XYZ file of N, CA and C in Angstrom:
804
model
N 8.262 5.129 60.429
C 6.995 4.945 59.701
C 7.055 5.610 58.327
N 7.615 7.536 58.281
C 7.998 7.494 56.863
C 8.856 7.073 55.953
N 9.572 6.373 56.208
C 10.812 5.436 55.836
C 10.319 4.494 54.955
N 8.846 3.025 55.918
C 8.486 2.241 55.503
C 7.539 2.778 54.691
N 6.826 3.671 54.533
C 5.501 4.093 54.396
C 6.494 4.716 52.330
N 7.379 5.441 52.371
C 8.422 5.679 51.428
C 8.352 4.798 50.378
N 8.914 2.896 51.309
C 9.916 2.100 50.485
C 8.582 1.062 49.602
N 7.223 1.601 50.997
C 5.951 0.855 49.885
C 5.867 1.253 49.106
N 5.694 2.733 48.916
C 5.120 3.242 47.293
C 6.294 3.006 45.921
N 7.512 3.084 46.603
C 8.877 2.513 45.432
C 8.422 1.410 44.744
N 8.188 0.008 45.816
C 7.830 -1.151 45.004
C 6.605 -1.205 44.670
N 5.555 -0.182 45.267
C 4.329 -0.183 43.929
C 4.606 0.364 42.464
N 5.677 1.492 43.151
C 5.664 2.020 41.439
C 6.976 1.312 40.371
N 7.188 -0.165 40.977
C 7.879 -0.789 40.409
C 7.489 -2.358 40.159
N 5.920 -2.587 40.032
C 5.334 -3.293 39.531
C 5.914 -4.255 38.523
N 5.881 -3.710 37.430
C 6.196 -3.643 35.845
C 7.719 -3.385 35.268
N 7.979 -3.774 34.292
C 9.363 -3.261 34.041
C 9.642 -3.998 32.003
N 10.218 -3.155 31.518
C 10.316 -3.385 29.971
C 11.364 -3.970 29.694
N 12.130 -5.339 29.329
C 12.966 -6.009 29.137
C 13.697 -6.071 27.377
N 14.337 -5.434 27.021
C 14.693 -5.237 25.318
C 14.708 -6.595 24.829
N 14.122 -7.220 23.770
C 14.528 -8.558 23.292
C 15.066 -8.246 22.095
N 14.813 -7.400 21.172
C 15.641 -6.971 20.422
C 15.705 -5.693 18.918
N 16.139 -5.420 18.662
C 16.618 -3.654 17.829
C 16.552 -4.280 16.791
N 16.065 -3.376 15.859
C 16.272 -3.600 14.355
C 17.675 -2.099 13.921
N 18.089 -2.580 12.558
C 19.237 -1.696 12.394
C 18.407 -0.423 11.739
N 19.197 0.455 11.441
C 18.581 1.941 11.754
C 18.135 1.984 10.344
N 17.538 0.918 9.671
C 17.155 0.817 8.185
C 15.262 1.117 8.083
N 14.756 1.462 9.104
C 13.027 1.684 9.296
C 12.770 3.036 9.019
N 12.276 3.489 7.730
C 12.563 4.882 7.212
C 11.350 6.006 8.075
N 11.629 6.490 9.131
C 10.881 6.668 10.148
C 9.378 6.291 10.326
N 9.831 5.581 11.243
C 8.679 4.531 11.720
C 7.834 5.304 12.636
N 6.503 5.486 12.281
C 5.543 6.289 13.002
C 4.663 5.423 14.352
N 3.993 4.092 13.364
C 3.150 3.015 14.059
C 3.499 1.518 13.437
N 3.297 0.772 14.302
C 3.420 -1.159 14.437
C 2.214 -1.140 14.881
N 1.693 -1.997 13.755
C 0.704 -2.873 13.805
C 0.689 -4.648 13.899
N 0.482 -4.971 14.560
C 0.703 -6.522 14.263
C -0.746 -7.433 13.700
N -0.134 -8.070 12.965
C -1.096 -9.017 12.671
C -0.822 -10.353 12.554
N -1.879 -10.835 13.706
C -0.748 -12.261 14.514
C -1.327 -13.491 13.397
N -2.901 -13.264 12.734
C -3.017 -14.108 11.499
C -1.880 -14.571 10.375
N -1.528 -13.448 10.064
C -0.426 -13.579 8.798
C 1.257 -13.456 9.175
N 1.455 -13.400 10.721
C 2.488 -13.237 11.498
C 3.111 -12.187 11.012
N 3.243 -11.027 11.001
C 4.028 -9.578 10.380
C 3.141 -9.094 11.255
N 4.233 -7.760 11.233
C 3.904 -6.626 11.967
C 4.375 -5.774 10.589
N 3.247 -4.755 10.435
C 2.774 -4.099 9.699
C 3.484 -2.124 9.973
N 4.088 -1.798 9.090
C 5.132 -0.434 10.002
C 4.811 0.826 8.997
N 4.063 1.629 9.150
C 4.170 2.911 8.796
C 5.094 3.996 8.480
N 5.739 3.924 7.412
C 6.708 5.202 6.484
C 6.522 6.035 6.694
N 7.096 7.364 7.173
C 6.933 8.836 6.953
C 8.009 8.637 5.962
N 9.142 8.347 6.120
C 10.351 8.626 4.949
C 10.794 10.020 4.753
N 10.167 10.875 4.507
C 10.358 12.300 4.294
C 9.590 13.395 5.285
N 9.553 14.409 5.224
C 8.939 15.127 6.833
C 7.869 14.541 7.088
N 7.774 15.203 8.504
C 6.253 14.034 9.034
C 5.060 14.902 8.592
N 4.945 15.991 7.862
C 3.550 16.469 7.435
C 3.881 16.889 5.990
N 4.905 16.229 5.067
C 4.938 16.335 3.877
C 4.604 15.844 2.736
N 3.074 16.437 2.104
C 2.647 15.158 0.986
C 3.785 15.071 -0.066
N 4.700 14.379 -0.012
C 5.745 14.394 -0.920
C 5.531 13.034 -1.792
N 4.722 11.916 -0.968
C 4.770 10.959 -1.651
C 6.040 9.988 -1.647
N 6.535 9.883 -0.658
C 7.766 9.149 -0.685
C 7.728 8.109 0.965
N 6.455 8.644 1.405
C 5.985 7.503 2.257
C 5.278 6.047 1.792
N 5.145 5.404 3.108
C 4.878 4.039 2.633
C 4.533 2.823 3.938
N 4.331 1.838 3.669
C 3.931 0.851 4.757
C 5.144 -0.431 4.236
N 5.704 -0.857 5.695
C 7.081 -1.574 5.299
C 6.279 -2.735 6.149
N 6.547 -4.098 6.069
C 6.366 -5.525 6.710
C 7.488 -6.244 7.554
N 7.919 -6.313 8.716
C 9.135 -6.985 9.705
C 8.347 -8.305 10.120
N 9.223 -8.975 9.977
C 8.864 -10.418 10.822
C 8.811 -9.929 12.525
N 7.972 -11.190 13.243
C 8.221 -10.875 14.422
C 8.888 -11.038 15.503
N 10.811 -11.459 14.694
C 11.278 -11.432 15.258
C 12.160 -10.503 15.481
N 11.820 -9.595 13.860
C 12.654 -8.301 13.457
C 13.682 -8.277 12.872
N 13.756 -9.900 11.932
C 15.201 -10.164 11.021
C 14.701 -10.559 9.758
N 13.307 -10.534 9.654
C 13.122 -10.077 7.911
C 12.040 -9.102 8.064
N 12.637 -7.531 7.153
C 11.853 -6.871 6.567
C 11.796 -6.425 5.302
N 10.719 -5.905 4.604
C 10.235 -5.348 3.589
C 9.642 -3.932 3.844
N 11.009 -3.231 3.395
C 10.490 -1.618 3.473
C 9.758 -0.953 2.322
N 9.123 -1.737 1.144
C 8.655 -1.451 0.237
C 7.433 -1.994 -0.562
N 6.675 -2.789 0.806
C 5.729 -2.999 0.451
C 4.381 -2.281 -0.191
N 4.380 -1.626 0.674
C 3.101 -0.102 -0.045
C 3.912 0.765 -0.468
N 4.160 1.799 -1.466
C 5.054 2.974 -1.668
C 3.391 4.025 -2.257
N 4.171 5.321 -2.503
C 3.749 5.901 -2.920
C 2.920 6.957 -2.022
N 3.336 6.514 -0.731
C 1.971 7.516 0.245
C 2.419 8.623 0.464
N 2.468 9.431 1.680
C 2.638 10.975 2.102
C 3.453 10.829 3.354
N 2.884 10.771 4.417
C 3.532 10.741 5.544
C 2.712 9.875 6.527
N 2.494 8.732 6.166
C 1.264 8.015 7.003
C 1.819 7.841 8.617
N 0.564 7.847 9.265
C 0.884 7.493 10.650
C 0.478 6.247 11.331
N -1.352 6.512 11.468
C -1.509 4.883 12.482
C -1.711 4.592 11.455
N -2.081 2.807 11.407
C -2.942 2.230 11.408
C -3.907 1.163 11.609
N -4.603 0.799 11.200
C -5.503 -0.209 11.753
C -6.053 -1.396 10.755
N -6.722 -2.276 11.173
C -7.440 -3.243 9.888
C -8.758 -3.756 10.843
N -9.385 -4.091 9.676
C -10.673 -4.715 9.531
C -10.379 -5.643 8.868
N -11.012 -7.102 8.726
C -11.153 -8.148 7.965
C -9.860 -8.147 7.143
N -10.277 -8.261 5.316
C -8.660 -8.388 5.029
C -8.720 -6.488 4.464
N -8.652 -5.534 5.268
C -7.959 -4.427 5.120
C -7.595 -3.917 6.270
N -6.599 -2.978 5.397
C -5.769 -1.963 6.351
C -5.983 -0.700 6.078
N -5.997 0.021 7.353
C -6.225 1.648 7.033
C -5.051 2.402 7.356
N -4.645 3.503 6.888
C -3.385 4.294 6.904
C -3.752 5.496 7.191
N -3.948 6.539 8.437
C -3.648 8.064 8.210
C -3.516 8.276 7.528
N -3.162 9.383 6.332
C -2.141 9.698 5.435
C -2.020 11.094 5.251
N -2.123 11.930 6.281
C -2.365 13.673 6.118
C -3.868 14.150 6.270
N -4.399 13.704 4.704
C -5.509 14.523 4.691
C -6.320 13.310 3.872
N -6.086 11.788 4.272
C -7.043 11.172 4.054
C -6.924 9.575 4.629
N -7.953 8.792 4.606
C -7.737 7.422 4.978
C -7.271 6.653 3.940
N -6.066 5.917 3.580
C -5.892 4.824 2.881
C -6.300 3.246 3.171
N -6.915 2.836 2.351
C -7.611 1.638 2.305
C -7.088 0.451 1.563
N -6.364 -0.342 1.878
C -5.237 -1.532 1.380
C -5.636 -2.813 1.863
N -5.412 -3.615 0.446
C -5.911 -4.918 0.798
C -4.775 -5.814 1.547
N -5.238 -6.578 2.284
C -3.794 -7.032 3.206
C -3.360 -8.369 2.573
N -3.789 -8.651 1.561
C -3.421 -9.796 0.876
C -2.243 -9.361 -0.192
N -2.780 -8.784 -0.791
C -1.973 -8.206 -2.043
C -1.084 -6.879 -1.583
N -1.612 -5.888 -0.795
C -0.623 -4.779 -0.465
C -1.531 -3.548 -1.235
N -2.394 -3.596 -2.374
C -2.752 -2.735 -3.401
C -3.547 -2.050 -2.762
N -3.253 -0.310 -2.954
C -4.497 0.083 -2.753
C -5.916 0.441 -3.342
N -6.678 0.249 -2.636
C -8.480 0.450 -2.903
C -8.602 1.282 -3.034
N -8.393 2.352 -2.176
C -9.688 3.617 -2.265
C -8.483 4.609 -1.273
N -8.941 5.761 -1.519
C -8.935 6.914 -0.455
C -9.923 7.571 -0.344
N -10.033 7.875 1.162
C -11.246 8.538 2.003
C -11.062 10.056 2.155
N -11.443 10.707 1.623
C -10.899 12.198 2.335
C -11.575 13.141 3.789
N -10.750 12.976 4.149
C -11.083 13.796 6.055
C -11.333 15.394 5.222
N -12.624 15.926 6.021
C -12.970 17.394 5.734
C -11.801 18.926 6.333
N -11.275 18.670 5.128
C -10.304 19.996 5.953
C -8.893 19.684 6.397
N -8.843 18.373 6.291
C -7.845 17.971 7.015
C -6.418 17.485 6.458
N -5.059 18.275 6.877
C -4.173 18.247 6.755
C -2.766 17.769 7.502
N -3.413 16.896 8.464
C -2.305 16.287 9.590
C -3.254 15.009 10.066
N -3.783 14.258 9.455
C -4.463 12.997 10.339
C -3.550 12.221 10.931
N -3.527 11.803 12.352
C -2.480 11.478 13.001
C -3.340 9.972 13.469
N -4.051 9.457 14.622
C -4.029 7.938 14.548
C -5.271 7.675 14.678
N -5.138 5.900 14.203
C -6.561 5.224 13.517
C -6.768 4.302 14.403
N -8.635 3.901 14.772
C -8.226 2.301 15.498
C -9.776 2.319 14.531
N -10.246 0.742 14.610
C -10.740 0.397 14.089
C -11.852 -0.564 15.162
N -13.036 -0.572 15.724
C -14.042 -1.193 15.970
C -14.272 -2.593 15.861
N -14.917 -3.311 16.361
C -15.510 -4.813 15.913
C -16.367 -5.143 15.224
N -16.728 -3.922 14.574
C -18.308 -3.839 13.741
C -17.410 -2.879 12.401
N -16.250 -2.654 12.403
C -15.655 -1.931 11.286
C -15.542 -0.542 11.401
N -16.086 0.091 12.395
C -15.989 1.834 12.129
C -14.548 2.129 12.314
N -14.258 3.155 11.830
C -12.999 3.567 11.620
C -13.175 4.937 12.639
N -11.943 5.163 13.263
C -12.139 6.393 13.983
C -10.494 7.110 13.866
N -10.715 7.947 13.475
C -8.983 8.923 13.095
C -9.403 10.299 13.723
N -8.038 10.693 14.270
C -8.050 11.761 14.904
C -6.859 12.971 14.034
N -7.289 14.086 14.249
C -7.388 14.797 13.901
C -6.792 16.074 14.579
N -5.332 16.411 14.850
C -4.622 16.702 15.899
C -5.311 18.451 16.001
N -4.528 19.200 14.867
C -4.691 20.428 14.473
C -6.152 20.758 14.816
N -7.339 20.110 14.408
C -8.622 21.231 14.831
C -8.982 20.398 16.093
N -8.473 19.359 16.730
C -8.673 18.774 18.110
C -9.881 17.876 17.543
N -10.196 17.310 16.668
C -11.280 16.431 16.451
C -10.427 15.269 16.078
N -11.861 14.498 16.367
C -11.968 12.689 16.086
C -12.850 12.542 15.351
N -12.710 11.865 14.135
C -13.837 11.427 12.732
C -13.971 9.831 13.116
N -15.409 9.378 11.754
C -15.868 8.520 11.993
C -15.554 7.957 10.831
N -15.593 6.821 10.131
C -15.952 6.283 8.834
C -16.753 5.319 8.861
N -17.807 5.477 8.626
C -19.220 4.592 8.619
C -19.031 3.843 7.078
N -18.622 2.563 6.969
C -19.728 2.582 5.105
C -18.891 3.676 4.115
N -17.743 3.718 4.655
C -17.178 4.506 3.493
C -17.234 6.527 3.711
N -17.983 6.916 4.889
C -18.665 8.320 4.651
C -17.966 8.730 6.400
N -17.714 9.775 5.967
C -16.630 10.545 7.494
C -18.177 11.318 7.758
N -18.153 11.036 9.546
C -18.957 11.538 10.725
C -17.959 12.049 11.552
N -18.066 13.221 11.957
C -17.324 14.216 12.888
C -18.298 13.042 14.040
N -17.199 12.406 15.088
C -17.567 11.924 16.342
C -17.475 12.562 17.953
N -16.016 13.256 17.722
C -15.590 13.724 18.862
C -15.341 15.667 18.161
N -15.615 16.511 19.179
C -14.669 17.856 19.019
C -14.319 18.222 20.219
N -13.497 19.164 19.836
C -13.117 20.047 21.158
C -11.644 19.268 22.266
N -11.148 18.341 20.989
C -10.178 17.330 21.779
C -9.113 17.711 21.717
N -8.285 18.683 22.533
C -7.139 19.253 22.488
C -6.003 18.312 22.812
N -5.300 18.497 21.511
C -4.188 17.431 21.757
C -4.433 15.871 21.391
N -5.514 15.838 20.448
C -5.970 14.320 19.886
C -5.104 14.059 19.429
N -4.686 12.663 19.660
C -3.702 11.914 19.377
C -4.491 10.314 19.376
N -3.524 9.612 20.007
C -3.760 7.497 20.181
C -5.116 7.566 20.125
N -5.650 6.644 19.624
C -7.511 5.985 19.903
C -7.190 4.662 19.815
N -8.109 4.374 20.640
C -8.144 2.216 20.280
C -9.573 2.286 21.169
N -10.276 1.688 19.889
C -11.325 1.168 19.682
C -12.047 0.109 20.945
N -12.644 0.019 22.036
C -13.293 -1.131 22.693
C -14.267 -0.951 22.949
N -15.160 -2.428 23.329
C -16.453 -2.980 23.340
C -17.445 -1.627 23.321
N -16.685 -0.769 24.742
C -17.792 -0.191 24.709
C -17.916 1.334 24.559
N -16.699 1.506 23.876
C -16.634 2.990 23.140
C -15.104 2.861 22.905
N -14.661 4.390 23.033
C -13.209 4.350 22.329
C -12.252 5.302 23.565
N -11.184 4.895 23.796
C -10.388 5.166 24.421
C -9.521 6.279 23.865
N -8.800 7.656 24.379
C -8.327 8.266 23.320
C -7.436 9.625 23.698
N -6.442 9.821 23.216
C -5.946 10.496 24.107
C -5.772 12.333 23.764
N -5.825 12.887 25.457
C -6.305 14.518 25.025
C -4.869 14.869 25.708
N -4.268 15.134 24.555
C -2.963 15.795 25.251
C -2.436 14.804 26.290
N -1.933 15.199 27.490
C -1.192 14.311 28.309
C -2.792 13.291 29.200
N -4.014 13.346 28.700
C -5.081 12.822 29.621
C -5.458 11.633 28.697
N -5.721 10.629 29.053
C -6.240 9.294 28.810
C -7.442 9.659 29.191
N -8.047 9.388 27.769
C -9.864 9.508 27.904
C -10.398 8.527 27.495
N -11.823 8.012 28.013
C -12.686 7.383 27.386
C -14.355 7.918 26.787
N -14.651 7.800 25.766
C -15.835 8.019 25.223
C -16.803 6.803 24.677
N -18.158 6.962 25.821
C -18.550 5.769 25.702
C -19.450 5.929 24.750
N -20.392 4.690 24.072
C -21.371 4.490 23.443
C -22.200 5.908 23.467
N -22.531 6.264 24.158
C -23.485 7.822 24.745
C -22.652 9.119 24.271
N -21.314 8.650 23.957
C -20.337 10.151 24.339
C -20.234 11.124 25.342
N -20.308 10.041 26.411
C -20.413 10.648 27.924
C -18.887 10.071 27.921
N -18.006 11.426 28.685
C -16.348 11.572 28.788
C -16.247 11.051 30.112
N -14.962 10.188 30.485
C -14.508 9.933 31.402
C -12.844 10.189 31.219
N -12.130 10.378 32.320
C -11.091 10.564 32.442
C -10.349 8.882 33.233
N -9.504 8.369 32.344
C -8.670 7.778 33.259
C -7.468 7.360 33.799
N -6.636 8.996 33.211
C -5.394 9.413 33.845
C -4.972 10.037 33.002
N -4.015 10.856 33.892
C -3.048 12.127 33.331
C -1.391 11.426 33.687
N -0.456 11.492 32.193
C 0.186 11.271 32.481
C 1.867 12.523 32.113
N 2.711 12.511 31.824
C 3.643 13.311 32.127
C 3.996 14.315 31.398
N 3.190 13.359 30.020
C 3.892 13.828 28.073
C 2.382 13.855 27.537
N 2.262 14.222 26.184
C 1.235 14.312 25.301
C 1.598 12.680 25.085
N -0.338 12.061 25.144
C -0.193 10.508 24.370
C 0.127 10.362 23.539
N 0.767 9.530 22.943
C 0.820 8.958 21.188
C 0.107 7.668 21.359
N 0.887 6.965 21.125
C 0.180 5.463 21.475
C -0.483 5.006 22.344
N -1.566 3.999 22.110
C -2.517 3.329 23.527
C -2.698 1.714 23.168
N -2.386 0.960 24.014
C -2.807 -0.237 23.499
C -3.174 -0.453 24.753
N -4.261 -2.253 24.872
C -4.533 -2.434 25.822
C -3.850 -4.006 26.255
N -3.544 -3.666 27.779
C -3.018 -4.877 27.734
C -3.426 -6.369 28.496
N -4.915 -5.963 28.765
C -5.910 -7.016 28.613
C -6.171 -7.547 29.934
N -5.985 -6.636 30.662
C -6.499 -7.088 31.974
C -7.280 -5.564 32.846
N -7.529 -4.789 31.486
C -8.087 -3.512 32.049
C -7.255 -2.119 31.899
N -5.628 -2.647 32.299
C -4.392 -1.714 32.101
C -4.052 -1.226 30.903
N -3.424 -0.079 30.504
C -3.147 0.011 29.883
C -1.726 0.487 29.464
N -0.966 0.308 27.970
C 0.431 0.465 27.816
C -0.364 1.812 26.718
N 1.228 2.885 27.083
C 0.869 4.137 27.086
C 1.930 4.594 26.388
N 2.439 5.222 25.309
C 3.079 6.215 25.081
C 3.126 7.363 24.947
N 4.587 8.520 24.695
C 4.391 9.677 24.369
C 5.687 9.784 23.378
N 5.775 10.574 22.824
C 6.511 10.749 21.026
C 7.741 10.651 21.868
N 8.100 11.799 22.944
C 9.031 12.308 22.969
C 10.171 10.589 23.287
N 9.742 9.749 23.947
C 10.325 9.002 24.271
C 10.189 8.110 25.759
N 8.788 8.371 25.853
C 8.532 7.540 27.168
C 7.139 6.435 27.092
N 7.534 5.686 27.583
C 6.336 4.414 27.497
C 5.952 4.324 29.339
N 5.053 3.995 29.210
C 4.134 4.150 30.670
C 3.307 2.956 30.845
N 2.682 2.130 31.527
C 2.008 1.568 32.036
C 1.139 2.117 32.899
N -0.422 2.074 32.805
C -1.482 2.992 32.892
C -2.341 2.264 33.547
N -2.958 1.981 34.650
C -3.601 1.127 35.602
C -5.051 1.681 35.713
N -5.943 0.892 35.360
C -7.317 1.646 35.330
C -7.899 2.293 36.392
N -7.223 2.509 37.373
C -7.753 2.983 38.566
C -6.930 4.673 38.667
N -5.895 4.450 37.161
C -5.655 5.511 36.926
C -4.040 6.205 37.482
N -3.729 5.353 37.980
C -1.804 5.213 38.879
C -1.128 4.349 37.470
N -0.203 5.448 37.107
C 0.912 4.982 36.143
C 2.339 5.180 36.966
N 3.075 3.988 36.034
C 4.145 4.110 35.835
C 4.901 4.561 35.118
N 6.131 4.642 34.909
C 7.212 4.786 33.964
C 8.085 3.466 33.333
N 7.978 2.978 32.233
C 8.553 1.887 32.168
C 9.827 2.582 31.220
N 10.343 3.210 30.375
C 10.497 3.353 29.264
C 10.912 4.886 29.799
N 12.194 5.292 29.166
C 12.704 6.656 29.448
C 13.808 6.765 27.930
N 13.897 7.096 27.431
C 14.625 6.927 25.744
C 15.210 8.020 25.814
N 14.794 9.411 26.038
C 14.879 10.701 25.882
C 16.351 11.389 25.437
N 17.248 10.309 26.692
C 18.796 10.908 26.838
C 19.628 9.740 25.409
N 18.678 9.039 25.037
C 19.370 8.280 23.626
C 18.828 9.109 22.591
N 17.717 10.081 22.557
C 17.414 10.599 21.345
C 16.784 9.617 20.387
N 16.115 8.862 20.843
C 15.166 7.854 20.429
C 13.371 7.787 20.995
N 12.840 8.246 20.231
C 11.005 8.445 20.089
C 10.759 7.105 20.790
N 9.694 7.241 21.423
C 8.071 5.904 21.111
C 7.001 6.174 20.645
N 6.994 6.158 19.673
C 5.449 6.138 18.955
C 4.407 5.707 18.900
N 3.792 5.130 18.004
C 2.317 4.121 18.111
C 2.688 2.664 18.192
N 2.929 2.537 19.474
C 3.501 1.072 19.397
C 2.085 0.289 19.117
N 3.017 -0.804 18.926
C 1.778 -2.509 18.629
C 2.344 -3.390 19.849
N 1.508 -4.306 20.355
C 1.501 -5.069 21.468
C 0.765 -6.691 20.869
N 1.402 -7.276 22.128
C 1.105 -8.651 21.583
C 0.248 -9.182 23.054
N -0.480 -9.481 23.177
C -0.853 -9.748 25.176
C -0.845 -11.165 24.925
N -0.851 -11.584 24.303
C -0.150 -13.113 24.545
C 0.758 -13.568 24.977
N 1.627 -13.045 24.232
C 3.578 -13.155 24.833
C 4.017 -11.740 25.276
N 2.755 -10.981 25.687
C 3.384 -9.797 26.529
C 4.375 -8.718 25.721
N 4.513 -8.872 24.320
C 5.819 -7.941 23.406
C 5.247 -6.814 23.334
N 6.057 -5.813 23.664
C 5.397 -4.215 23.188
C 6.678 -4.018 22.454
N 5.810 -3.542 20.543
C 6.546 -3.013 19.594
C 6.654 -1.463 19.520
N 8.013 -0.979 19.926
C 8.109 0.374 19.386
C 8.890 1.008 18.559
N 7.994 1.621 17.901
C 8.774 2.622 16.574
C 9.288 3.923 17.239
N 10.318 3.933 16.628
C 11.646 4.912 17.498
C 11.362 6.062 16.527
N 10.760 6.275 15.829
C 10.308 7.603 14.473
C 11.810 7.740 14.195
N 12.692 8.916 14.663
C 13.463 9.889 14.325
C 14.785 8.709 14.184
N 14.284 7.607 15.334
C 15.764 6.782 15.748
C 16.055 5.732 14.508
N 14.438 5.598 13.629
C 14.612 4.907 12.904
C 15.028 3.077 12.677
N 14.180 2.935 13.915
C 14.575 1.550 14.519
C 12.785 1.075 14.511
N 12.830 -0.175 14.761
C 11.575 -1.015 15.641
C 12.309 -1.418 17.073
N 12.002 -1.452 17.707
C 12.661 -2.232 19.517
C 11.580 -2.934 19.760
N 11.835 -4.566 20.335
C 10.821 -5.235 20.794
C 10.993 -5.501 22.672
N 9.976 -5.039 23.245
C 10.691 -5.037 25.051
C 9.681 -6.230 25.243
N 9.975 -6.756 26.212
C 9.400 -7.944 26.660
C 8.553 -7.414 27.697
N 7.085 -7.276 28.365
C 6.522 -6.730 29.739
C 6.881 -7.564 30.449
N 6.658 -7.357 32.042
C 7.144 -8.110 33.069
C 6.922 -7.312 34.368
């Protein structure tokens, strides 16, 4: 009985599984976050280029096809060390340390910068259906708002803020190694602890969710709160970062940061 009782929980926790379709060459000048944008077909890739908390200005936002055999590492230049980001209509928003960058997705140019209060490490962005912007804020454990152009402190006290993504009915977001949700009310729910500090969260549209952590592990996150392990990188010395996902054709994009790659895995 413990034998069978054993070989069930193996093939539950082997549900899922990440299939490589294919590597870009080690030319992605550390890749933080993939964004996709299935309108204009590109996936959209975030520059650190130089340390990851250095306003040096030698960061930037690069453009890969989605098959990962044409890119443009020099589409935006001039930034700091950007991390997520996100879009609204035709813009894009960029982390960038200690402010939001605001880029038109037509042209590449930027609009405006937003400045976060105090803030010197803004780490990731998701963006709403009504436009609010929400960036987190690792170092003092907060999550900001951008209403209309004007930063609202939304969340505090979030140790280990990292990934947010934005849904219907509040924002999903991660506290250190815990997958949180904060609803409309800002009443907290928990819906799982997983091994590593989050980085990335996407959803993959049936409630579940795809999960990362920097160091090099991707997870599959089941709303009832039972994860997996899909994704183990660690012993290649290759990151997962803020990946981008496709739930159409199932692609989860990850930026390898340090490895300096994009990898596209197929779910399954």
């Amino acid at each position: 009985m413990l034998l069978m009782l054993m070989s069930a929980l193996t093939l539950s926790a082997q549900n899922h599984k990440l299939e490589k379709l294919w590597e870009t060459d080690t030319i992605i000048a550390i890749p933080e976050s993939v964004l996709p944008d299935f309108k204009n077909q590109v996936l959209y890739v975030s520059l650190i280029a130089g340390g990851p908390w250095d306003a040096d200005g030698v960061g930037g936002i690069g453009k890969l096809s989605f098959d990962g055999k044409k890119y443009n590492g020099d589409w935006i230049k001039g930034l700091n060390a950007p991390k997520g980001l996100g879009k609204y209509g035709n813009k894009l928003y960029a982390a960038d340390i200690s402010e939001v960058v605001v880029a038109d997705l037509k042209t590449g140019k930027i609009e405006s910068k937003i400045p976060i209060e105090g803030a010197s490490g803004l780490n990731d962005i998701t963006v709403d259906d009504k436009g609010v912007v929400y960036v987190s804020y690792s170092k003092t454990s907060k999550i900001w708002q951008i209403k209309s152009g004007k930063t609202v402190l939304f969340l505090e006290n979030v140790n280990g803020a990292n990934g947010l993504l934005a849904v219907n009915d509040g924002l999903i977001y991660a506290q250190g190694k815990s997958l949180m949700k904060a609803n409309a009310k800002k009443e907290l729910t928990k819906i799982a602890d997983v091994t590593e500090g989050i980085d990335g969260i996407e959803p993959v549209g049936n409630g579940d969710y795809i999960v990362t952590s920097w160091v090099g592990l991707v997870y599959y996150v089941k709303a009832d709160g039972q994860f997996e392990t899909l994704l183990d990188s660690r012993a290649e010395k290759k990151n997962a970062a803020d990946i981008g996902y496709d739930p159409a054709k199932k692609i989860v994009y990850v930026p390898t940061f340090m490895g300096k790659t994009i990898v596209a895995y197929q779910l399954k």
